Short mmCIF file of C-alpha atoms in Angstrom, two decimals:
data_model
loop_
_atom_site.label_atom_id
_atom_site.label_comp_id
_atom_site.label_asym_id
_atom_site.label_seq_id
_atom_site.Cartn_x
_atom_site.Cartn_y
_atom_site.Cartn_z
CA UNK C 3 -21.39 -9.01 7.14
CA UNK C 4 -20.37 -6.90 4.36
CA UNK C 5 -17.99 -7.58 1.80
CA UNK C 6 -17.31 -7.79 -2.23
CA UNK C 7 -16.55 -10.54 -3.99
CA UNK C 8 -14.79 -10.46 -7.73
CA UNK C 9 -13.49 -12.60 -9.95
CA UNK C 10 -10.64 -13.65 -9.59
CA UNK C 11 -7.62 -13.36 -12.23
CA UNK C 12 -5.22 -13.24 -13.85
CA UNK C 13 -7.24 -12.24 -16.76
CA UNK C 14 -5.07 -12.35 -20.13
CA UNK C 15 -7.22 -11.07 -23.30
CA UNK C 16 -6.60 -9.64 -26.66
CA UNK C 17 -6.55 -6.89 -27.72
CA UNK C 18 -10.06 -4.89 -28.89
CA UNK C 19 -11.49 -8.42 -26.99
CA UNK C 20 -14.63 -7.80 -25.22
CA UNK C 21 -14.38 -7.51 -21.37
CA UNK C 22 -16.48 -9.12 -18.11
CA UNK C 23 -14.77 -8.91 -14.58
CA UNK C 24 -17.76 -9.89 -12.28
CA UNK C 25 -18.45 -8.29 -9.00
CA UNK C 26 -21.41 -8.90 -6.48
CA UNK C 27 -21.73 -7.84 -2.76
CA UNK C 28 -23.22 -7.81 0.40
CA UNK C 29 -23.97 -5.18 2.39
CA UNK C 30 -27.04 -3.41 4.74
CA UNK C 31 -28.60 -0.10 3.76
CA UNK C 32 -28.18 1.16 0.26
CA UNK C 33 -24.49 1.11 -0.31
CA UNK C 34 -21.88 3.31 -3.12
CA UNK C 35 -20.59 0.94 -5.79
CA UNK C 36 -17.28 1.42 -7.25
CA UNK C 37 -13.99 0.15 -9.50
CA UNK C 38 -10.79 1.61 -8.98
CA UNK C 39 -7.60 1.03 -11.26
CA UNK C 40 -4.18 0.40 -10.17
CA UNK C 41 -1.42 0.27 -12.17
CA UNK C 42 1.85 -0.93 -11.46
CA UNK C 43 4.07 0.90 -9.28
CA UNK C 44 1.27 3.18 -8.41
CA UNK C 45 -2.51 4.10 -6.09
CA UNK C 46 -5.55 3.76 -6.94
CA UNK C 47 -7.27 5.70 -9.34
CA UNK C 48 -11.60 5.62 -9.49
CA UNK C 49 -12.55 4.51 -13.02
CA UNK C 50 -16.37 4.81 -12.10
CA UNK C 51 -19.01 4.80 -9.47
CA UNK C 52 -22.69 4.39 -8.75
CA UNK C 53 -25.04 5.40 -5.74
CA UNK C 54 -28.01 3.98 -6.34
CA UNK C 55 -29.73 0.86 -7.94
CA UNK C 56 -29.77 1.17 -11.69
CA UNK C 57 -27.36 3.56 -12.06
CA UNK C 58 -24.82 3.22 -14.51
CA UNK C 59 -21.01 4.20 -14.10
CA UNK C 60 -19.17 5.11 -17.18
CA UNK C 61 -15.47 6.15 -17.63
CA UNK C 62 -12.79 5.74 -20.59
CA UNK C 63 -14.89 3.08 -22.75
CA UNK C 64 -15.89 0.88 -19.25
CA UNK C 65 -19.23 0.72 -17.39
CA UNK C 66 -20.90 -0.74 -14.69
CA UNK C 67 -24.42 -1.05 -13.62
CA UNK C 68 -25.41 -1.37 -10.35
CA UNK C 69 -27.69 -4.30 -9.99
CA UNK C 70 -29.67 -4.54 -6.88
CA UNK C 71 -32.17 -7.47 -7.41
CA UNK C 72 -28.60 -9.47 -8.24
CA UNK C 73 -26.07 -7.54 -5.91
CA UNK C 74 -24.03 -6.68 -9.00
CA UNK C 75 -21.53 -4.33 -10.24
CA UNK C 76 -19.88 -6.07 -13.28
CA UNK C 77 -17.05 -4.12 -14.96
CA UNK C 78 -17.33 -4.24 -18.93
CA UNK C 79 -15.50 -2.72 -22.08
CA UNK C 80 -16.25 -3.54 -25.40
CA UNK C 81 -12.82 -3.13 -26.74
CA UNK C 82 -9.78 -3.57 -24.36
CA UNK C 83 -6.14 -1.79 -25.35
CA UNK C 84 -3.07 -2.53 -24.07
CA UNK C 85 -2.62 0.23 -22.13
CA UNK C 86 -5.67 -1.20 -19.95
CA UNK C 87 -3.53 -3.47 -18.59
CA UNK C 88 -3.88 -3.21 -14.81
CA UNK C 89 -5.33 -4.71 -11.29
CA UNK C 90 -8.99 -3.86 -11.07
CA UNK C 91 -10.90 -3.44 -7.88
CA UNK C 92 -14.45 -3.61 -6.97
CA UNK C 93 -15.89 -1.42 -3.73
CA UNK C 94 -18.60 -0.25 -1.52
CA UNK C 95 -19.12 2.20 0.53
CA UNK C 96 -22.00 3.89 2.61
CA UNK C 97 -23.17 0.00 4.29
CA UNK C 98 -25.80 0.92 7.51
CA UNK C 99 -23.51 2.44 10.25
CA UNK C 100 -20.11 2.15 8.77
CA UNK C 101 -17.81 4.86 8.08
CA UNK C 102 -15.41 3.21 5.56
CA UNK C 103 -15.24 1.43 2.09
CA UNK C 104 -14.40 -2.29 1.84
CA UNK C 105 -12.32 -3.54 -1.57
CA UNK C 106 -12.63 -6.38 -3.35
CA UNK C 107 -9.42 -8.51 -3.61
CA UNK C 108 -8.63 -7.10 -7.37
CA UNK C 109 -8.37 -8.47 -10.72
CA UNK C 110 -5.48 -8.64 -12.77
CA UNK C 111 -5.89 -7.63 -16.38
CA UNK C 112 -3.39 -8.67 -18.67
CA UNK C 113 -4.00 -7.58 -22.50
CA UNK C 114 -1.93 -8.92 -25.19
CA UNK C 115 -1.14 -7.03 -28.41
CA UNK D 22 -3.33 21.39 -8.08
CA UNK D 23 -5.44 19.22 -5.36
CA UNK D 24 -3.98 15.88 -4.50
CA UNK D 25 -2.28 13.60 -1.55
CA UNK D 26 1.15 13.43 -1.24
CA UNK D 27 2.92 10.45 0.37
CA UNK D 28 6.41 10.26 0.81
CA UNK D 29 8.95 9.06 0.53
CA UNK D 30 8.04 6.92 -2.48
CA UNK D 31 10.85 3.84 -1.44
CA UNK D 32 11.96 3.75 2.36
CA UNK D 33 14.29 1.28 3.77
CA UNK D 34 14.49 0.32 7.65
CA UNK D 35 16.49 -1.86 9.52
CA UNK D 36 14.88 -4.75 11.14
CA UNK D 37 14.22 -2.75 15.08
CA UNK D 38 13.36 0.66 13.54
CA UNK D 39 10.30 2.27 13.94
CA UNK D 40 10.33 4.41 10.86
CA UNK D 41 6.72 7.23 10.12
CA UNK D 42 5.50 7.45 6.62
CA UNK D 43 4.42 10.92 5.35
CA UNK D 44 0.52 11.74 3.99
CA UNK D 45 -0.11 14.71 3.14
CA UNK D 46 -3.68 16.43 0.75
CA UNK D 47 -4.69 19.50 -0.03
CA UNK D 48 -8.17 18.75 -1.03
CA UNK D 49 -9.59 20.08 2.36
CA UNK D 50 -10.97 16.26 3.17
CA UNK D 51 -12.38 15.22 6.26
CA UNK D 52 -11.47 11.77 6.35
CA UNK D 53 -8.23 10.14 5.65
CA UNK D 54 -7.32 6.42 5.87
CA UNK D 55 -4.19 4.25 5.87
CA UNK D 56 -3.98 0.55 4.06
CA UNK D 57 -1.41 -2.01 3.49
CA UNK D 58 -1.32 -3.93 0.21
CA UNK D 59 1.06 -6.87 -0.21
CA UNK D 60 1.80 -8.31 -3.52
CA UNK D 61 -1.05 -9.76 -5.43
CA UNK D 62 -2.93 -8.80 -3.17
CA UNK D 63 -6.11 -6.55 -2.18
CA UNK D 64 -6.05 -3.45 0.49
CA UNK D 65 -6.36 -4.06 4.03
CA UNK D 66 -7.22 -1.09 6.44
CA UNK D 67 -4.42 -0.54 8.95
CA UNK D 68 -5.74 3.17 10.59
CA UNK D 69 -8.70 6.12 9.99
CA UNK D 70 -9.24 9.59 11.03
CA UNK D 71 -12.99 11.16 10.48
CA UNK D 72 -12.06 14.45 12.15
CA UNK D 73 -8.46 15.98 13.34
CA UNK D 74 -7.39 14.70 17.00
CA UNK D 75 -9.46 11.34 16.24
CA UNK D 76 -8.90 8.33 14.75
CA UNK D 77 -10.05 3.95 14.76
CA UNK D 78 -8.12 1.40 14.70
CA UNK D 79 -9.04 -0.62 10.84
CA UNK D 80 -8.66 -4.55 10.28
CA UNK D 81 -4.81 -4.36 11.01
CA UNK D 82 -3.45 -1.59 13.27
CA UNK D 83 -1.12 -4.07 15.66
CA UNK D 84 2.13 -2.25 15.21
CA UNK D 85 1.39 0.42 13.54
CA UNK D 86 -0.28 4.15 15.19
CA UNK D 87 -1.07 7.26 13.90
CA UNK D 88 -1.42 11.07 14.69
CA UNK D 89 -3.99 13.55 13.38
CA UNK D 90 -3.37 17.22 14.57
CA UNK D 91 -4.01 18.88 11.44
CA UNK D 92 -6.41 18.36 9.05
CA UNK D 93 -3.86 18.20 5.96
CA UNK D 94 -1.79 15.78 7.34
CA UNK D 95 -2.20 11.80 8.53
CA UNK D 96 1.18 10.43 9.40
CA UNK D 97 1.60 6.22 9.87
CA UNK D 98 4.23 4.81 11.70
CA UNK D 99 5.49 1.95 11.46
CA UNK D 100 6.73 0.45 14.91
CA UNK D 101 9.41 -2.14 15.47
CA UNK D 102 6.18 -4.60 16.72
CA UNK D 103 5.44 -4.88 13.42
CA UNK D 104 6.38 -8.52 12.53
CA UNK D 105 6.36 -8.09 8.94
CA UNK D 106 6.13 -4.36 7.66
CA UNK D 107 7.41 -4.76 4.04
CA UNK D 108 4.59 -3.91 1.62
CA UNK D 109 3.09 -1.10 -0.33
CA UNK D 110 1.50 1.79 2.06
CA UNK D 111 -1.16 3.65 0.36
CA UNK D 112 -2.75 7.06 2.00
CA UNK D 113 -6.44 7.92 1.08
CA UNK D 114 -8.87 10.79 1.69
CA UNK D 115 -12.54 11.55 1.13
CA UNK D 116 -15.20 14.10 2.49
CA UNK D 117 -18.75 12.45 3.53
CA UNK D 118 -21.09 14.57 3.27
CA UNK D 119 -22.55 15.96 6.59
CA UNK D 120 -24.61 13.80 8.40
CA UNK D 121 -23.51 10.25 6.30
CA UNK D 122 -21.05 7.66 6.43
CA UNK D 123 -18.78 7.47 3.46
CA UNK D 124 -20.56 7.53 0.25
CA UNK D 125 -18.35 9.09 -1.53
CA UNK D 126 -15.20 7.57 -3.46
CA UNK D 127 -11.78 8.21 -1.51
CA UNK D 128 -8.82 9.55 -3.23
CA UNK D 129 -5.75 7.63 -3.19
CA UNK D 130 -1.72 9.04 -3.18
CA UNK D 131 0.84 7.51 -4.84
CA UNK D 132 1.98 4.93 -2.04
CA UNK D 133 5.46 4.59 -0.27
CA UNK D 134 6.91 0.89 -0.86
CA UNK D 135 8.33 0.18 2.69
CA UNK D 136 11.30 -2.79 2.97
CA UNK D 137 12.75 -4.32 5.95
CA UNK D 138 16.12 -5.20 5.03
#
Protein backbone atom coordinates (compact mmCIF):
# COMPACT_ATOMS: atom_id res chain seq x y z
CA UNK A 1 0.00 0.00 0.00
CA UNK A 2 1.02 3.47 0.36
CA UNK A 3 2.70 5.04 3.08
CA UNK A 4 5.92 7.27 4.24
CA UNK A 5 8.40 6.31 6.28
CA UNK A 6 10.90 8.93 8.26
CA UNK A 7 13.31 8.84 10.58
CA UNK A 8 12.58 8.67 13.55
CA UNK A 9 13.68 11.23 16.45
CA UNK A 10 14.20 12.92 18.75
CA UNK A 11 16.80 14.70 16.84
CA UNK A 12 18.95 17.09 19.23
CA UNK A 13 21.69 19.19 17.12
CA UNK A 14 23.63 22.32 17.47
CA UNK A 15 23.23 25.08 16.48
CA UNK A 16 24.41 26.24 12.61
CA UNK A 17 24.90 22.02 12.59
CA UNK A 18 24.15 20.61 9.30
CA UNK A 19 20.74 18.81 8.96
CA UNK A 20 19.45 15.15 7.36
CA UNK A 21 15.87 13.89 8.41
CA UNK A 22 15.37 10.98 5.87
CA UNK A 23 12.13 10.24 4.20
CA UNK A 24 11.26 7.50 1.50
CA UNK A 25 7.80 6.22 0.34
CA UNK A 26 5.63 4.08 -1.37
CA UNK A 27 3.01 4.82 -3.39
CA UNK A 28 1.23 4.02 -7.16
CA UNK A 29 1.04 6.69 -9.84
CA UNK A 30 3.23 9.71 -9.59
CA UNK A 31 2.55 11.08 -6.18
CA UNK A 32 3.04 15.11 -4.43
CA UNK A 33 5.93 15.09 -1.97
CA UNK A 34 5.87 17.24 0.98
CA UNK A 35 7.27 18.45 4.73
CA UNK A 36 5.14 20.25 6.94
CA UNK A 37 6.29 21.99 10.32
CA UNK A 38 4.58 21.91 13.53
CA UNK A 39 5.41 23.71 16.30
CA UNK A 40 4.32 23.36 19.67
CA UNK A 41 0.97 24.26 20.65
CA UNK A 42 0.10 24.75 17.07
CA UNK A 43 -1.04 23.08 13.01
CA UNK A 44 0.80 22.38 10.52
CA UNK A 45 2.44 24.70 8.43
CA UNK A 46 3.99 23.44 4.58
CA UNK A 47 7.73 24.21 4.60
CA UNK A 48 8.06 22.81 0.93
CA UNK A 49 6.72 20.59 -1.74
CA UNK A 50 7.48 18.79 -4.97
CA UNK A 51 5.27 17.24 -7.85
CA UNK A 52 7.37 15.58 -9.86
CA UNK A 53 10.67 13.49 -9.92
CA UNK A 54 13.65 15.77 -9.66
CA UNK A 55 12.09 18.56 -8.45
CA UNK A 56 13.48 20.38 -5.73
CA UNK A 57 11.47 22.06 -2.76
CA UNK A 58 13.02 25.00 -1.13
CA UNK A 59 11.74 27.15 1.81
CA UNK A 60 13.53 29.24 4.74
CA UNK A 61 17.21 27.71 4.21
CA UNK A 62 15.63 23.78 3.83
CA UNK A 63 15.22 21.65 0.68
CA UNK A 64 14.18 18.54 -0.53
CA UNK A 65 14.56 16.67 -3.69
CA UNK A 66 12.31 14.34 -4.82
CA UNK A 67 14.08 11.18 -5.69
CA UNK A 68 12.24 8.70 -7.72
CA UNK A 69 14.82 5.95 -8.68
CA UNK A 70 15.28 5.90 -4.53
CA UNK A 71 11.66 6.88 -3.33
CA UNK A 72 13.18 9.84 -1.50
CA UNK A 73 12.33 13.11 -0.09
CA UNK A 74 15.13 13.89 2.48
CA UNK A 75 14.73 17.17 4.39
CA UNK A 76 18.16 19.17 4.65
CA UNK A 77 19.50 22.62 6.02
CA UNK A 78 22.87 23.56 6.07
CA UNK A 79 22.70 25.63 9.14
CA UNK A 80 19.96 24.89 11.79
CA UNK A 81 18.80 27.90 14.43
CA UNK A 82 17.10 27.53 17.36
CA UNK A 83 14.09 28.77 16.38
CA UNK A 84 13.90 25.56 13.99
CA UNK A 85 13.13 23.66 16.71
CA UNK A 86 9.98 21.70 15.85
CA UNK A 87 8.21 18.18 14.77
CA UNK A 88 8.80 17.64 11.09
CA UNK A 89 6.57 15.66 8.84
CA UNK A 90 7.03 13.98 5.60
CA UNK A 91 3.80 13.51 3.02
CA UNK A 92 2.29 12.41 -0.17
CA UNK A 93 -0.36 13.07 -1.90
CA UNK A 94 -1.94 12.40 -5.45
CA UNK A 95 -1.18 8.09 -5.06
CA UNK A 96 -3.43 6.27 -8.17
CA UNK A 97 -7.14 6.64 -7.07
CA UNK A 98 -6.86 8.24 -3.72
CA UNK A 99 -8.27 11.42 -2.71
CA UNK A 100 -6.18 12.21 0.44
CA UNK A 101 -2.54 12.76 1.73
CA UNK A 102 -0.91 10.22 4.09
CA UNK A 103 1.84 11.73 6.87
CA UNK A 104 4.71 10.37 7.98
CA UNK A 105 4.88 9.79 11.80
CA UNK A 106 7.10 13.18 12.35
CA UNK A 107 10.42 14.02 13.55
CA UNK A 108 11.29 15.86 16.45
CA UNK A 109 13.95 18.50 16.08
CA UNK A 110 15.53 19.67 19.03
CA UNK A 111 18.40 22.44 18.46
CA UNK A 112 20.59 23.47 21.20
CA UNK A 113 22.14 26.94 21.48
CA UNK B 1 -7.03 37.48 5.24
CA UNK B 2 -7.62 33.67 3.94
CA UNK B 3 -7.27 31.01 6.56
CA UNK B 4 -9.22 28.12 8.71
CA UNK B 5 -10.50 28.84 11.83
CA UNK B 6 -11.04 26.14 14.49
CA UNK B 7 -12.43 26.78 17.66
CA UNK B 8 -12.46 26.75 20.49
CA UNK B 9 -8.69 26.44 20.91
CA UNK B 10 -9.05 24.29 24.62
CA UNK B 11 -12.51 22.48 25.21
CA UNK B 12 -13.29 20.46 28.19
CA UNK B 13 -16.14 17.65 28.33
CA UNK B 14 -17.34 15.51 30.83
CA UNK B 15 -16.85 11.89 30.41
CA UNK B 16 -20.82 11.11 28.52
CA UNK B 17 -20.83 14.36 26.49
CA UNK B 18 -20.92 14.50 23.02
CA UNK B 19 -19.34 17.87 22.50
CA UNK B 20 -18.87 19.42 18.15
CA UNK B 21 -15.67 21.14 17.36
CA UNK B 22 -15.86 24.24 15.07
CA UNK B 23 -13.87 24.47 11.38
CA UNK B 24 -14.31 27.07 9.66
CA UNK B 25 -11.98 28.67 6.00
CA UNK B 26 -12.42 31.20 3.89
CA UNK B 27 -10.14 30.13 1.19
CA UNK B 28 -13.10 28.90 -1.04
CA UNK B 29 -11.58 25.06 -0.77
CA UNK B 30 -13.23 22.14 -1.96
CA UNK B 31 -12.02 19.66 0.30
CA UNK B 32 -11.72 19.71 3.98
CA UNK B 33 -10.49 16.95 6.34
CA UNK B 34 -10.50 16.18 10.07
CA UNK B 35 -7.37 14.32 12.02
CA UNK B 36 -6.55 13.39 15.47
CA UNK B 37 -2.97 13.70 16.73
CA UNK B 38 -2.04 12.33 20.16
CA UNK B 39 1.13 13.22 21.81
CA UNK B 40 4.28 12.29 20.08
CA UNK B 41 2.57 11.25 17.72
CA UNK B 42 1.74 11.54 13.79
CA UNK B 43 -1.92 12.53 12.24
CA UNK B 44 -4.47 10.02 11.81
CA UNK B 45 -7.56 10.78 9.51
CA UNK B 46 -10.79 10.67 11.51
CA UNK B 47 -13.43 12.29 8.58
CA UNK B 48 -13.34 14.06 4.75
CA UNK B 49 -15.61 16.05 2.68
CA UNK B 50 -14.67 16.48 -1.29
CA UNK B 51 -17.86 18.41 -2.03
CA UNK B 52 -20.70 20.03 0.43
CA UNK B 53 -23.49 17.35 1.52
CA UNK B 54 -20.67 14.52 1.15
CA UNK B 55 -18.23 13.13 3.09
CA UNK B 56 -15.87 9.35 3.89
CA UNK B 57 -15.27 7.96 6.71
CA UNK B 58 -10.84 8.21 7.18
CA UNK B 59 -8.71 5.55 9.22
CA UNK B 60 -10.63 6.44 12.52
CA UNK B 61 -14.21 7.78 12.33
CA UNK B 62 -15.80 5.22 15.20
CA UNK B 63 -17.30 7.85 17.41
CA UNK B 64 -16.89 10.64 15.82
CA UNK B 65 -19.43 12.17 12.56
CA UNK B 66 -19.54 15.08 10.68
CA UNK B 67 -21.82 17.53 8.68
CA UNK B 68 -21.04 19.43 5.48
CA UNK B 69 -23.91 21.83 4.35
CA UNK B 70 -21.87 24.66 3.44
CA UNK B 71 -18.88 24.84 1.78
CA UNK B 72 -17.05 27.16 4.49
CA UNK B 73 -17.76 25.12 7.22
CA UNK B 74 -16.79 21.23 8.38
CA UNK B 75 -17.97 20.68 11.89
CA UNK B 76 -16.57 17.25 13.99
CA UNK B 77 -18.27 15.92 16.74
CA UNK B 78 -17.17 14.19 19.11
CA UNK B 79 -19.75 11.50 20.45
CA UNK B 80 -19.89 9.95 23.89
CA UNK B 81 -18.76 6.38 21.87
CA UNK B 82 -15.67 7.75 21.70
CA UNK B 83 -13.56 5.66 24.18
CA UNK B 84 -10.77 7.95 24.39
CA UNK B 85 -11.34 11.50 22.76
CA UNK B 86 -8.56 13.55 24.50
CA UNK B 87 -6.04 14.70 21.89
CA UNK B 88 -5.22 17.52 19.57
CA UNK B 89 -8.02 18.01 16.66
CA UNK B 90 -6.62 19.61 13.68
CA UNK B 91 -9.03 20.91 10.63
CA UNK B 92 -7.48 21.00 7.05
CA UNK B 93 -8.53 22.20 3.59
CA UNK B 94 -7.23 22.01 0.03
CA UNK B 95 -8.68 22.48 -3.60
CA UNK B 96 -7.65 19.57 -6.22
CA UNK B 97 -7.66 20.68 -9.19
CA UNK B 98 -10.60 19.53 -11.46
CA UNK B 99 -10.45 16.24 -12.62
CA UNK B 100 -7.43 14.93 -9.90
CA UNK B 101 -7.14 13.55 -6.61
CA UNK B 102 -5.31 15.69 -4.15
CA UNK B 103 -2.11 16.96 -5.41
CA UNK B 104 -2.04 19.81 -3.87
CA UNK B 105 -0.75 20.61 -0.17
CA UNK B 106 -3.76 21.06 2.42
CA UNK B 107 -3.89 23.92 4.72
CA UNK B 108 -4.03 23.31 8.28
CA UNK B 109 -5.96 25.60 11.32
CA UNK B 110 -4.70 26.07 14.46
CA UNK B 111 -6.21 22.85 16.24
CA UNK B 112 -8.64 22.65 19.32
CA UNK B 113 -6.92 20.50 22.24
CA UNK B 114 -9.99 18.43 23.41
CA UNK B 115 -9.81 16.83 27.29
CA UNK B 116 -12.05 14.42 28.90
CA UNK B 117 -11.96 15.23 32.42
Amino acid sequence: GNSVTQMEGPVTLSEEAFLTINCTYTATGYPSLFWYVQYPGEGLQLLLKATKADDKGSNKGFEATYRKETTSFHLEKGSVQVSDSAVYFCALSGFAGASKIIFGSGTRLSIRP
Amino acid sequence: DGGITQSPKYLFRKEGQNVTLSCEQNLNHDAMYWYRQDPGQGLRLIYYSQIVNDFQKGDIAEGYSVSREKKESFPLTVTSAQKNPTAFYLCASSKPPPGQSTRGEQFFGPGTRLTVL
